Amino acid sequence: MGTILLKNLKNELENSIRKAVDLEEIVIVFSRPPDFKLGDIATPLSFELAKKLKKNPMQIAKDIVDTIILPEGIERAENSGGYINFFFDRKYFSKKTVMTIINENDSYGKGEEKKEKVMVEYSQPNTHKSFHIGHLRNVCLGDALANIMEFSGYPTVKANYIGDVGAHVAKCLWGYMKFYNGVVPEKNRGEFLGKVYSEADNKLKKSEDYQEEYKVVLKNLYEEDKRTMDVWRMTREWSLEEFNRIYKELGVNFDIFFYESEVKDEGTKIAKELLDKGVAKNKDGAVIVDLKEYGLDEFVILRSDGTALYSTKDLALAEKKFQDFKIDLSLYVVGSEQKFYFKQLFKTLELMGFSQAKRCYHLSYELVMLEEGKMSSREGNVVLYSELKDVVKKEALKQVRERNISNAESISEIVTLGALKYSMMKDNNKRIIFNWKKALDFEGDTAPYIQYAHARASSILKKIAVFTSEFEIDELNEKEYKLVSLLSELPEIVEKASIDYRPDYVSNYVYDVAKCFNEFYHECHVINAESNKEFRASLVKATKIVLHNALALLGIKAPEEM
RNA sequence: GGACCAGUGGCCUAGUGGAUAUGGCGAUAGCCUCCUAAGCUAUAGGUCGGGGGUUCGAAUCCCCCCUGGUCCGCCA
């Protein structure tokens, strides 16, 4: 890992300020001035000090500006209404930044290697149900989060946890055996099961006789009746095949797959052990952990009939993660409706004595909804991932063909997946109201816009006969410098995203970079540049690297042309 | 009833203690003999849900209220 210029400058500057102020225990906050003309970084420190020193903030700022010994690379400090604004040696900064990016290339933005091992659990689809656009949000967010953790230096394990047991499976199996027994669809077998599930659920609501039949299937499933298990294994495989096809298409690679069916027995054992240890207690035949003193109610960890619950299995899975995989941080990407549940789970893990319980984090996200309301696999009013992908792909293909580009098929695939993923990357505390018009929009704040900027940068570089990363800078104009300045921020953005678990920091950033590049591109010619030609070429290369690296964190490919 | 999340121009959105609130969509007016127009430029559009408070400074923190959503299940 090379030097992170911007961060180093800030550190050195902080030291200089400390010396100038000569006070212990002050927190120095930096911000960006609203305009580059005012400086490169600023601090409102004097307002903070005014209280302590009982002096006018303007005077304090002036004193600091007069006495501070600035580190190398920072030209001057200015007092502006109490703010202290610092000006970089911009040519030096630009040259250093661009050269650093080009040298580090794919590693630019990478954080220092860390010892703590992270596991990100995401996707967690249920077999025997359809994979819809709500599931897509989870995969996109989870994969981006895992990529960000890894890039910021944590050894990271990408984990999936498949829900292959439970009532929904029994419903689907009942429906299959009742109405489709022996049917093996040619293709899209997973989707077929999704439809069977929805149909079964509907019919079960309407008939008590059906209910009785279903209960037998449920019992058979729990008791691992041979015939039922055969159908279960076959259909389960259909769903898994479909999931794997989707993951492959999305370019998502899990390191490990867990299955509910594999941890339920271990979970049952744990629940009983907790009962013996006194961590849990018996209530009406069920095993519960009393969390009332933590404001978390009672947590049921085993049914009174002795069968496993979601919680039972999650306890076993967590133990496996801590003990077998030796992870230090455990991140769960799961919908926000399970917030309370995860608080209970983490508290219980803590009571079980796992030190890692404090480093468990539930990254929650809100639903993807349709304009007419919530989607429900049960109701069957869902937009399937495959439907959405096909429609978007068709539009992308149409648009690529209009542009006369040779490998239309692969480019349109890249554009399609980029557009889908990027749209899922928004603030996870907000609902996404899905609509087709927006899904087919490739302009403005979208992935294709960013990919397009990358393609243009690539195109320029191809047209430059001799590329040299040796350059001097004459005069820097505003567009050039603004771009440099933004590019210098990637390492900090990645770091912040990994600390706050916020993939959207990266998606917002990469959009800003693309926008800034487009503005630069329109104002500053590169190939026929009258000045700064070599510098601009290098700047374009650096931009391409930053766009590529940031998009890669989001799991989005950066095409050479489009 | 209790808890949590959200509320920013017509719509979507950035910003969670700092300077004049960021962009996008849509609208209007321009820019392809010039490195790809999936682009760029300009214009119009704002009680940052409402009201109090803390602070030198609040979209951001505290309190109350309104609206929408979620959870409080031996479902996941």
XYZ file of C-alpha atoms (C1' of nucleotides) in Angstrom:
638
model
C 0.000 0.000 0.000
C 1.276 3.379 -0.950
C 0.880 6.743 0.648
C -2.522 8.222 1.060
C -1.665 11.754 0.247
C -4.816 13.518 1.347
C -4.940 11.673 4.650
C -1.260 12.275 5.354
C -1.649 15.950 4.677
C -4.541 16.129 7.077
C -2.554 14.331 9.766
C 0.418 16.618 9.363
C -1.808 19.627 9.339
C -3.478 18.463 12.510
C -0.087 18.235 14.192
C 0.826 21.712 13.041
C -2.411 23.101 14.395
C -1.875 21.382 17.728
C 1.512 22.987 18.018
C 0.166 26.390 17.098
C -2.733 26.184 19.505
C -0.793 24.473 22.267
C -3.807 22.970 23.978
C -4.429 19.422 25.072
C -7.689 17.683 24.451
C -8.993 19.472 21.452
C -10.756 17.723 18.642
C -9.835 19.081 15.262
C -12.502 18.700 12.628
C -11.811 19.256 8.960
C -14.296 20.063 6.279
C -14.300 21.162 2.672
C -14.882 24.827 1.979
C -17.977 25.368 -0.184
C -15.788 26.681 -2.968
C -12.255 25.873 -4.073
C -11.453 29.551 -4.182
C -11.728 29.551 -0.397
C -9.219 26.763 0.045
C -8.787 22.995 0.049
C -9.533 22.095 3.621
C -10.931 24.118 6.431
C -11.489 23.897 10.125
C -14.022 25.752 12.265
C -11.723 25.158 15.217
C -11.674 28.757 16.408
C -15.378 28.680 17.203
C -14.721 25.707 19.429
C -11.783 27.425 21.113
C -13.634 30.688 21.607
C -15.596 29.110 24.430
C -12.545 27.686 26.181
C -10.327 30.718 25.763
C -13.114 33.250 26.147
C -11.822 35.121 23.150
C -13.237 36.276 19.853
C -13.118 33.460 17.275
C -11.883 35.871 14.588
C -8.941 36.786 16.771
C -8.169 33.159 17.517
C -8.252 32.257 13.826
C -5.987 35.182 13.061
C -3.514 34.125 15.771
C -3.405 30.582 14.496
C -2.909 31.732 10.905
C -0.044 33.985 12.040
C 1.802 31.449 14.165
C 1.207 28.120 12.457
C 4.111 26.397 10.772
C 2.570 24.691 7.775
C 3.670 21.219 6.671
C 5.141 20.639 3.247
C 2.536 20.649 0.540
C 0.374 23.253 2.172
C 1.015 26.729 0.847
C -0.891 29.041 3.079
C -3.580 29.462 5.686
C -6.264 32.111 5.627
C -8.716 33.393 8.156
C -12.165 33.700 6.683
C -14.836 34.821 9.085
C -13.475 32.607 11.828
C -12.833 29.613 9.619
C -9.240 28.744 8.969
C -8.844 27.753 5.345
C -5.777 25.954 4.077
C -4.503 26.029 0.526
C -2.544 23.138 -0.880
C 0.346 23.553 -3.217
C -2.044 22.483 -5.930
C 0.427 21.557 -8.629
C 2.378 19.439 -6.191
C -0.785 17.861 -4.826
C -2.158 17.138 -8.284
C 1.038 15.601 -9.513
C 1.459 13.448 -6.417
C -2.160 12.321 -6.412
C -2.336 11.369 -10.077
C 1.000 9.557 -9.941
C 0.005 7.668 -6.821
C -3.238 6.509 -8.389
C -1.511 5.330 -11.556
C 1.164 3.497 -9.603
C -1.248 1.767 -7.272
C -3.771 1.044 -10.001
C -6.182 -1.700 -8.850
C -5.002 -1.248 -5.274
C -5.722 2.463 -5.132
C -8.159 3.027 -2.306
C -7.264 -0.145 -0.465
C -6.966 0.073 3.309
C -4.278 -1.276 5.583
C -4.468 -4.988 6.253
C -6.348 -5.801 9.403
C -6.264 -8.836 11.616
C -9.921 -9.157 12.424
C -11.815 -11.634 10.340
C -15.198 -10.599 9.020
C -18.103 -12.684 7.835
C -20.913 -11.087 5.892
C -24.054 -13.160 5.724
C -26.412 -12.133 2.955
C -28.918 -13.223 0.348
C -30.434 -16.010 2.535
C -33.131 -16.969 0.027
C -35.766 -19.539 0.834
C -35.906 -22.540 -1.427
C -39.349 -23.342 -2.835
C -40.085 -19.640 -3.159
C -39.491 -17.244 -6.027
C -36.454 -14.984 -6.215
C -37.796 -11.480 -6.647
C -36.418 -7.955 -6.756
C -36.574 -7.678 -2.977
C -34.017 -10.480 -2.795
C -31.976 -8.602 -5.348
C -31.604 -5.628 -3.019
C -30.210 -7.896 -0.335
C -27.622 -9.519 -2.630
C -26.484 -6.195 -4.065
C -26.126 -4.539 -0.684
C -24.515 -7.553 0.940
C -22.043 -8.144 -1.832
C -21.034 -4.488 -1.923
C -20.613 -4.471 1.839
C -18.447 -7.592 1.734
C -16.340 -6.118 -1.073
C -15.887 -2.901 0.858
C -14.863 -4.718 4.036
C -12.376 -6.785 2.098
C -10.933 -3.813 0.210
C -10.581 -1.830 3.388
C -8.325 -4.579 4.691
C -10.368 -7.168 6.538
C -10.058 -10.848 5.666
C -13.666 -11.376 4.619
C -15.865 -14.425 4.224
C -18.968 -14.126 2.068
C -21.638 -16.378 3.490
C -25.057 -17.425 2.311
C -27.635 -19.092 4.542
C -30.325 -20.918 2.664
C -33.769 -21.439 4.179
C -34.490 -24.947 3.002
C -36.775 -26.117 5.821
C -39.911 -24.864 7.499
C -43.581 -24.331 6.899
C -43.189 -22.694 3.516
C -41.328 -25.740 2.213
C -44.036 -28.054 3.500
C -46.708 -25.947 1.809
C -44.892 -26.067 -1.474
C -44.295 -29.797 -1.202
C -47.929 -30.426 -0.388
C -48.972 -28.380 -3.426
C -46.493 -30.134 -5.641
C -47.482 -33.622 -4.579
C -51.161 -32.806 -4.690
C -51.392 -31.013 -8.035
C -48.155 -31.587 -9.901
C -46.866 -34.900 -8.656
C -44.114 -36.186 -10.921
C -43.983 -33.006 -13.017
C -40.445 -31.999 -13.922
C -40.405 -28.734 -15.899
C -37.922 -28.415 -18.735
C -36.506 -25.187 -17.378
C -37.034 -22.500 -14.726
C -37.786 -25.136 -12.158
C -37.158 -22.761 -9.282
C -39.716 -20.298 -10.621
C -42.132 -23.156 -11.090
C -41.831 -23.966 -7.386
C -42.444 -20.335 -6.519
C -45.732 -20.527 -8.383
C -46.631 -23.839 -6.760
C -45.954 -22.326 -3.348
C -48.157 -19.329 -3.993
C -50.927 -21.508 -5.399
C -50.663 -23.924 -2.467
C -50.893 -21.123 0.054
C -54.035 -19.810 -1.600
C -55.727 -23.158 -1.708
C -54.795 -23.963 1.884
C -56.581 -20.865 3.077
C -59.783 -22.059 1.504
C -60.041 -25.672 2.580
C -59.804 -27.431 5.924
C -59.335 -30.794 4.252
C -56.288 -29.400 2.500
C -55.048 -28.101 5.841
C -55.148 -31.607 7.265
C -53.199 -32.970 4.321
C -50.655 -30.184 4.637
C -50.128 -30.925 8.326
C -49.274 -34.495 7.435
C -46.642 -33.252 4.970
C -45.241 -30.891 7.588
C -45.020 -33.736 10.088
C -43.435 -36.022 7.520
C -40.878 -33.380 6.750
C -39.931 -32.965 10.400
C -39.790 -36.703 10.876
C -37.792 -37.136 7.686
C -40.181 -39.558 6.079
C -38.395 -41.195 3.154
C -40.841 -40.429 0.340
C -41.277 -36.835 1.471
C -37.530 -36.382 1.787
C -37.010 -37.636 -1.759
C -39.364 -34.994 -3.111
C -37.791 -32.417 -0.811
C -34.277 -33.198 -2.025
C -35.295 -33.068 -5.669
C -37.220 -29.799 -5.455
C -34.675 -28.186 -3.131
C -32.099 -28.852 -5.807
C -34.282 -27.066 -8.378
C -34.302 -23.942 -6.260
C -30.581 -24.126 -5.544
C -29.809 -24.502 -9.247
C -31.780 -21.362 -9.934
C -30.108 -19.400 -7.138
C -26.691 -20.426 -8.357
C -27.548 -19.411 -11.888
C -28.607 -15.982 -10.604
C -25.475 -15.560 -8.481
C -23.314 -16.506 -11.425
C -25.083 -14.018 -13.621
C -24.683 -11.315 -10.987
C -21.025 -12.198 -10.511
C -21.549 -12.890 -6.819
C -19.311 -15.580 -5.383
C -20.020 -16.930 -1.933
C -17.215 -18.541 0.015
C -19.572 -20.679 2.036
C -23.167 -21.850 1.940
C -24.973 -22.677 5.149
C -28.359 -24.404 5.174
C -31.027 -24.262 7.831
C -31.438 -27.996 7.471
C -27.834 -28.468 8.578
C -27.954 -26.438 11.772
C -31.350 -27.310 13.196
C -30.175 -30.323 15.204
C -27.192 -28.511 16.635
C -29.463 -25.619 17.542
C -31.812 -27.888 19.417
C -28.829 -29.212 21.381
C -27.690 -25.686 22.233
C -31.145 -24.724 23.443
C -31.128 -27.689 25.805
C -27.636 -26.876 27.049
C -28.685 -23.305 27.766
C -31.554 -24.712 29.762
C -29.143 -26.812 31.822
C -26.791 -23.886 32.349
C -29.632 -21.703 33.512
C -29.201 -19.138 30.749
C -32.570 -20.215 29.398
C -35.644 -21.451 31.170
C -38.750 -23.447 30.542
C -42.007 -21.681 29.838
C -45.136 -23.623 28.952
C -42.895 -26.356 27.611
C -40.932 -24.028 25.342
C -37.379 -22.888 25.980
C -37.009 -19.144 26.412
C -34.306 -16.681 27.367
C -35.632 -13.954 29.624
C -34.306 -10.647 28.267
C -36.782 -8.387 30.028
C -34.103 -6.708 32.107
C -32.537 -5.530 28.841
C -35.862 -4.354 27.498
C -35.871 -7.190 25.012
C -38.812 -9.244 26.203
C -38.628 -13.022 26.150
C -36.728 -14.790 23.410
C -38.130 -18.187 22.446
C -35.381 -20.516 21.319
C -37.174 -23.861 21.114
C -40.799 -24.789 20.476
C -42.718 -26.664 23.143
C -42.921 -29.636 20.790
C -39.128 -29.655 20.707
C -38.773 -28.515 17.101
C -36.381 -25.819 15.965
C -37.276 -22.183 15.366
C -35.484 -19.577 13.316
C -33.758 -18.521 16.525
C -32.719 -22.075 17.364
C -30.936 -22.363 14.054
C -29.385 -18.915 14.234
C -27.789 -19.699 17.599
C -26.178 -22.795 16.128
C -25.065 -20.904 13.038
C -23.527 -18.122 15.125
C -21.632 -20.647 17.225
C -20.342 -22.230 14.049
C -19.210 -18.861 12.737
C -17.383 -17.993 15.958
C -15.832 -21.375 16.666
C -15.258 -23.059 13.316
C -14.583 -19.950 11.246
C -12.954 -17.950 14.041
C -14.532 -14.713 12.953
C -14.309 -11.500 14.937
C -16.969 -9.456 13.188
C -20.264 -10.897 12.088
C -22.437 -8.862 9.760
C -26.000 -9.866 8.925
C -27.698 -8.283 5.939
C -31.367 -8.806 6.693
C -34.573 -6.768 6.283
C -35.387 -4.129 8.878
C -38.503 -5.935 10.062
C -36.142 -8.225 11.971
C -34.403 -5.518 13.975
C -35.893 -6.532 17.279
C -35.175 -10.178 16.621
C -31.483 -9.482 16.028
C -31.214 -7.454 19.211
C -32.546 -10.477 21.057
C -30.240 -12.840 19.206
C -27.106 -10.763 19.845
C -27.950 -10.316 23.518
C -28.467 -14.054 23.873
C -25.115 -14.731 22.214
C -23.583 -12.352 24.718
C -25.197 -14.214 27.604
C -23.814 -17.429 26.138
C -20.394 -15.916 26.676
C -19.323 -15.116 23.132
C -17.063 -12.076 23.149
C -17.826 -11.579 19.456
C -21.464 -10.898 20.314
C -20.574 -7.249 20.701
C -19.200 -7.214 17.180
C -22.313 -8.583 15.596
C -24.111 -6.092 13.418
C -27.450 -6.240 11.699
C -27.321 -4.226 8.482
C -31.002 -3.687 7.959
C -32.662 -2.387 4.865
C -36.186 -1.432 3.941
C -38.393 -3.230 1.483
C -38.562 -2.950 -2.253
C -42.198 -2.184 -2.888
C -44.477 -1.913 -5.869
C -46.511 1.218 -6.446
C -49.601 -0.718 -5.441
C -48.005 -1.924 -2.205
C -45.920 -4.680 -0.688
C -44.759 -7.673 -2.656
C -45.533 -11.074 -1.249
C -44.307 -14.454 -2.445
C -47.410 -15.894 -0.876
C -49.772 -13.658 -2.818
C -47.656 -14.062 -5.920
C -47.722 -10.297 -6.672
C -43.996 -10.076 -7.153
C -41.662 -8.788 -9.831
C -39.266 -11.648 -10.352
C -35.591 -10.973 -10.743
C -35.609 -12.826 -14.058
C -38.508 -10.729 -15.403
C -36.830 -7.471 -14.506
C -33.517 -8.561 -15.908
C -34.995 -9.645 -19.218
C -36.905 -6.421 -19.733
C -33.946 -4.209 -18.826
C -31.651 -6.301 -20.980
C -33.922 -5.925 -23.980
C -33.864 -2.153 -23.639
C -30.098 -2.078 -23.091
C -29.535 -4.217 -26.162
C -31.724 -1.936 -28.227
C -29.779 1.113 -27.106
C -26.377 -0.453 -27.601
C -27.320 -1.507 -31.141
C -28.323 2.059 -31.970
C -24.768 3.014 -31.165
C -23.119 0.613 -33.563
C -20.880 -1.082 -31.080
C -19.361 -4.418 -32.002
C -19.948 -6.657 -28.995
C -23.495 -5.516 -28.263
C -24.418 -8.629 -26.345
C -21.729 -8.434 -23.687
C -21.926 -4.641 -23.378
C -25.678 -4.717 -22.873
C -25.263 -7.382 -20.212
C -22.766 -5.193 -18.364
C -25.051 -2.172 -18.638
C -28.102 -4.150 -17.521
C -26.510 -5.610 -14.415
C -24.886 -2.291 -13.582
C -28.200 -0.461 -13.792
C -29.943 -3.054 -11.626
C -27.261 -3.151 -8.968
C -26.754 0.587 -8.757
C -30.468 1.226 -8.280
C -30.438 -1.160 -5.320
C -27.551 0.614 -3.616
C -29.483 3.589 -2.241
C -29.753 4.424 1.452
C -30.913 1.185 3.044
C -33.157 2.904 5.580
C -35.414 4.003 2.784
C -37.988 2.028 0.916
C -37.534 1.617 -2.794
C -40.730 2.056 -4.766
C -40.082 0.073 -7.874
C -41.289 1.314 -11.216
C -40.536 0.153 -14.720
C -39.850 3.558 -16.193
C -37.140 4.221 -13.651
C -35.691 0.742 -14.078
C -35.237 1.423 -17.787
C -33.650 4.817 -17.299
C -29.979 4.854 -18.250
C -29.415 8.578 -17.867
C -28.573 10.869 -14.979
C -27.889 9.280 -11.618
C -27.569 5.718 -12.917
C -24.860 3.117 -13.427
C -24.824 3.466 -17.239
C -23.972 7.163 -16.807
C -20.965 6.184 -14.720
C -20.022 3.325 -17.019
C -20.250 5.714 -19.938
C -17.769 8.071 -18.300
C -15.432 5.106 -17.893
C -15.871 4.133 -21.545
C -15.030 7.655 -22.680
C -11.952 7.775 -20.514
C -10.875 4.446 -21.972
C -11.506 5.705 -25.466
C -9.319 8.757 -24.989
C -6.492 6.667 -23.628
C -6.684 4.348 -26.618
C -6.363 7.284 -28.973
C -3.287 8.669 -27.333
C -0.377 7.450 -29.377
C 2.262 7.502 -26.684
C 1.176 7.518 -23.084
C 3.669 8.760 -20.565
C 3.070 9.144 -16.888
C 5.906 11.643 -16.812
C 4.369 15.087 -16.790
C 4.701 18.612 -15.579
C 1.787 20.880 -14.875
C 1.565 24.396 -16.302
C -1.488 26.143 -15.041
C -4.248 24.157 -13.364
C -7.752 25.123 -14.310
C -10.732 24.636 -12.061
C -12.103 21.533 -13.798
C -8.763 19.772 -13.677
C -8.203 20.524 -10.049
C -11.712 19.669 -8.944
C -11.300 16.263 -10.532
C -7.920 15.655 -8.901
C -9.326 16.660 -5.578
C -12.239 14.258 -5.861
C -10.008 11.386 -6.982
C -7.849 11.902 -3.919
C -10.804 11.068 -1.680
C -11.352 7.416 -2.614
C -9.279 5.900 0.233
C -11.182 7.902 2.828
C -14.542 7.050 1.265
C -13.735 3.336 1.398
C -12.596 3.604 4.985
C -15.714 5.476 6.079
C -17.974 3.053 4.215
C -16.345 0.147 6.046
C -16.658 1.812 9.437
C -20.287 2.856 9.018
C -21.252 -0.176 6.902
C -22.570 2.109 4.191
C -22.186 0.896 0.596
C -24.106 3.960 -0.563
C -21.132 6.165 0.364
C -19.288 4.463 -2.481
C -22.150 4.658 -4.961
C -22.688 8.357 -4.286
C -18.980 8.984 -4.586
C -18.500 7.181 -7.874
C -21.403 9.126 -9.356
C -19.747 12.379 -8.289
C -16.521 11.291 -9.954
C -18.309 10.454 -13.213
C -20.114 13.775 -13.183
C -16.935 15.672 -12.451
C -15.136 13.816 -15.240
C -17.862 14.621 -17.762
C -17.588 18.296 -16.920
C -13.816 18.157 -17.265
C -14.100 16.248 -20.536
C -16.343 18.852 -22.094
C -14.151 21.758 -21.121
C -10.636 20.366 -21.435
C -9.468 18.706 -24.572
C -6.900 15.990 -24.021
C -5.663 14.662 -27.342
C -5.402 18.088 -28.932
C -4.638 19.917 -25.731
C -2.681 23.122 -26.070
C -1.353 22.852 -22.560
C -1.075 20.178 -19.869
C -1.471 17.453 -22.480
C 0.537 14.814 -20.624
C -0.954 15.765 -17.306
C -4.472 15.548 -18.675
C -3.791 12.164 -20.185
C -2.575 10.948 -16.804
C -5.565 12.522 -15.115
C -7.856 10.624 -17.468
C -6.025 7.431 -16.637
C -6.316 8.110 -12.917
C -10.032 8.784 -13.324
C -10.477 5.525 -15.173
C -8.768 3.696 -12.310
C -10.916 5.341 -9.661
C -14.149 4.689 -11.565
C -13.113 1.103 -12.100
C -12.120 0.463 -8.479
C -15.183 2.099 -6.980
C -17.554 0.340 -9.368
C -15.827 -2.956 -8.611
C -16.714 -2.499 -4.942
C -20.341 -2.271 -5.984
C -19.966 -5.359 -8.130
C -20.429 -3.291 -11.285
C -18.274 -3.785 -14.357
C -16.614 -0.885 -16.133
C -16.774 -1.334 -19.926
C -14.030 -0.130 -22.273
C -16.631 1.033 -24.749
C -20.387 1.396 -24.855
C -50.103 1.020 24.394
C -44.447 0.667 23.879
C -40.080 0.699 20.608
C -37.559 1.611 15.958
C -37.137 3.829 10.871
C -38.445 7.579 7.338
C -40.400 12.754 6.094
C -35.470 17.884 2.121
C -38.523 22.085 -4.862
C -44.059 18.421 -8.790
C -41.331 13.351 -8.070
C -36.642 10.956 -6.351
C -32.198 12.206 -3.627
C -27.025 14.056 -0.951
C -25.745 16.230 3.349
C -26.475 13.603 10.690
C -23.052 20.204 14.527
C -20.260 24.460 10.487
C -19.840 28.947 5.378
C -24.701 30.500 0.078
C -28.742 23.041 1.354
C -26.190 18.339 -3.158
C -27.582 16.192 -7.371
C -31.004 13.553 -10.577
C -35.929 13.008 -13.082
C -39.543 16.058 -15.197
C -40.083 21.420 -17.525
C -38.025 25.481 -20.593
C -33.883 27.383 -23.802
C -29.277 26.097 -26.097
C -24.759 22.699 -27.713
C -22.974 17.011 -32.318
C -17.892 19.683 -39.646
C -14.788 19.335 -32.350
C -11.334 12.926 -27.807
C -18.700 8.336 -28.169
C -25.029 13.468 -27.179
C -26.147 6.958 -22.221
C -23.019 13.625 -22.642
C -22.592 19.164 -21.621
C -24.423 24.431 -20.615
C -28.178 27.813 -18.919
C -33.100 29.056 -16.611
C -37.233 28.182 -13.447
C -38.520 25.499 -8.972
C -37.052 25.142 -1.303
C -41.708 27.018 5.408
C -35.237 20.875 4.996
C -43.198 17.603 8.003
C -44.944 21.417 12.218
C -43.877 23.849 16.934
C -40.633 24.763 21.012
C -35.536 24.382 22.989
C -29.849 23.772 23.274
C -25.687 26.326 20.599
C -21.469 31.524 18.368
C -23.803 28.234 14.580
C -29.231 23.197 13.590
C -31.677 19.642 7.773
C -28.301 17.462 11.517
C -28.729 17.409 18.825
C -33.041 17.508 22.834
C -38.579 17.780 23.902
C -43.703 17.763 22.062
C -46.873 16.952 17.928
C -48.405 15.342 12.691
C -47.946 11.821 8.509
C -46.273 7.019 6.455
C -43.916 2.326 7.484
C -42.084 -1.612 10.670
C -41.629 -4.573 15.082
C -43.493 -6.076 19.977
C -45.303 -14.518 17.002
C -43.738 -21.398 19.965
C -43.283 -17.117 11.525
C -38.903 -16.134 8.872
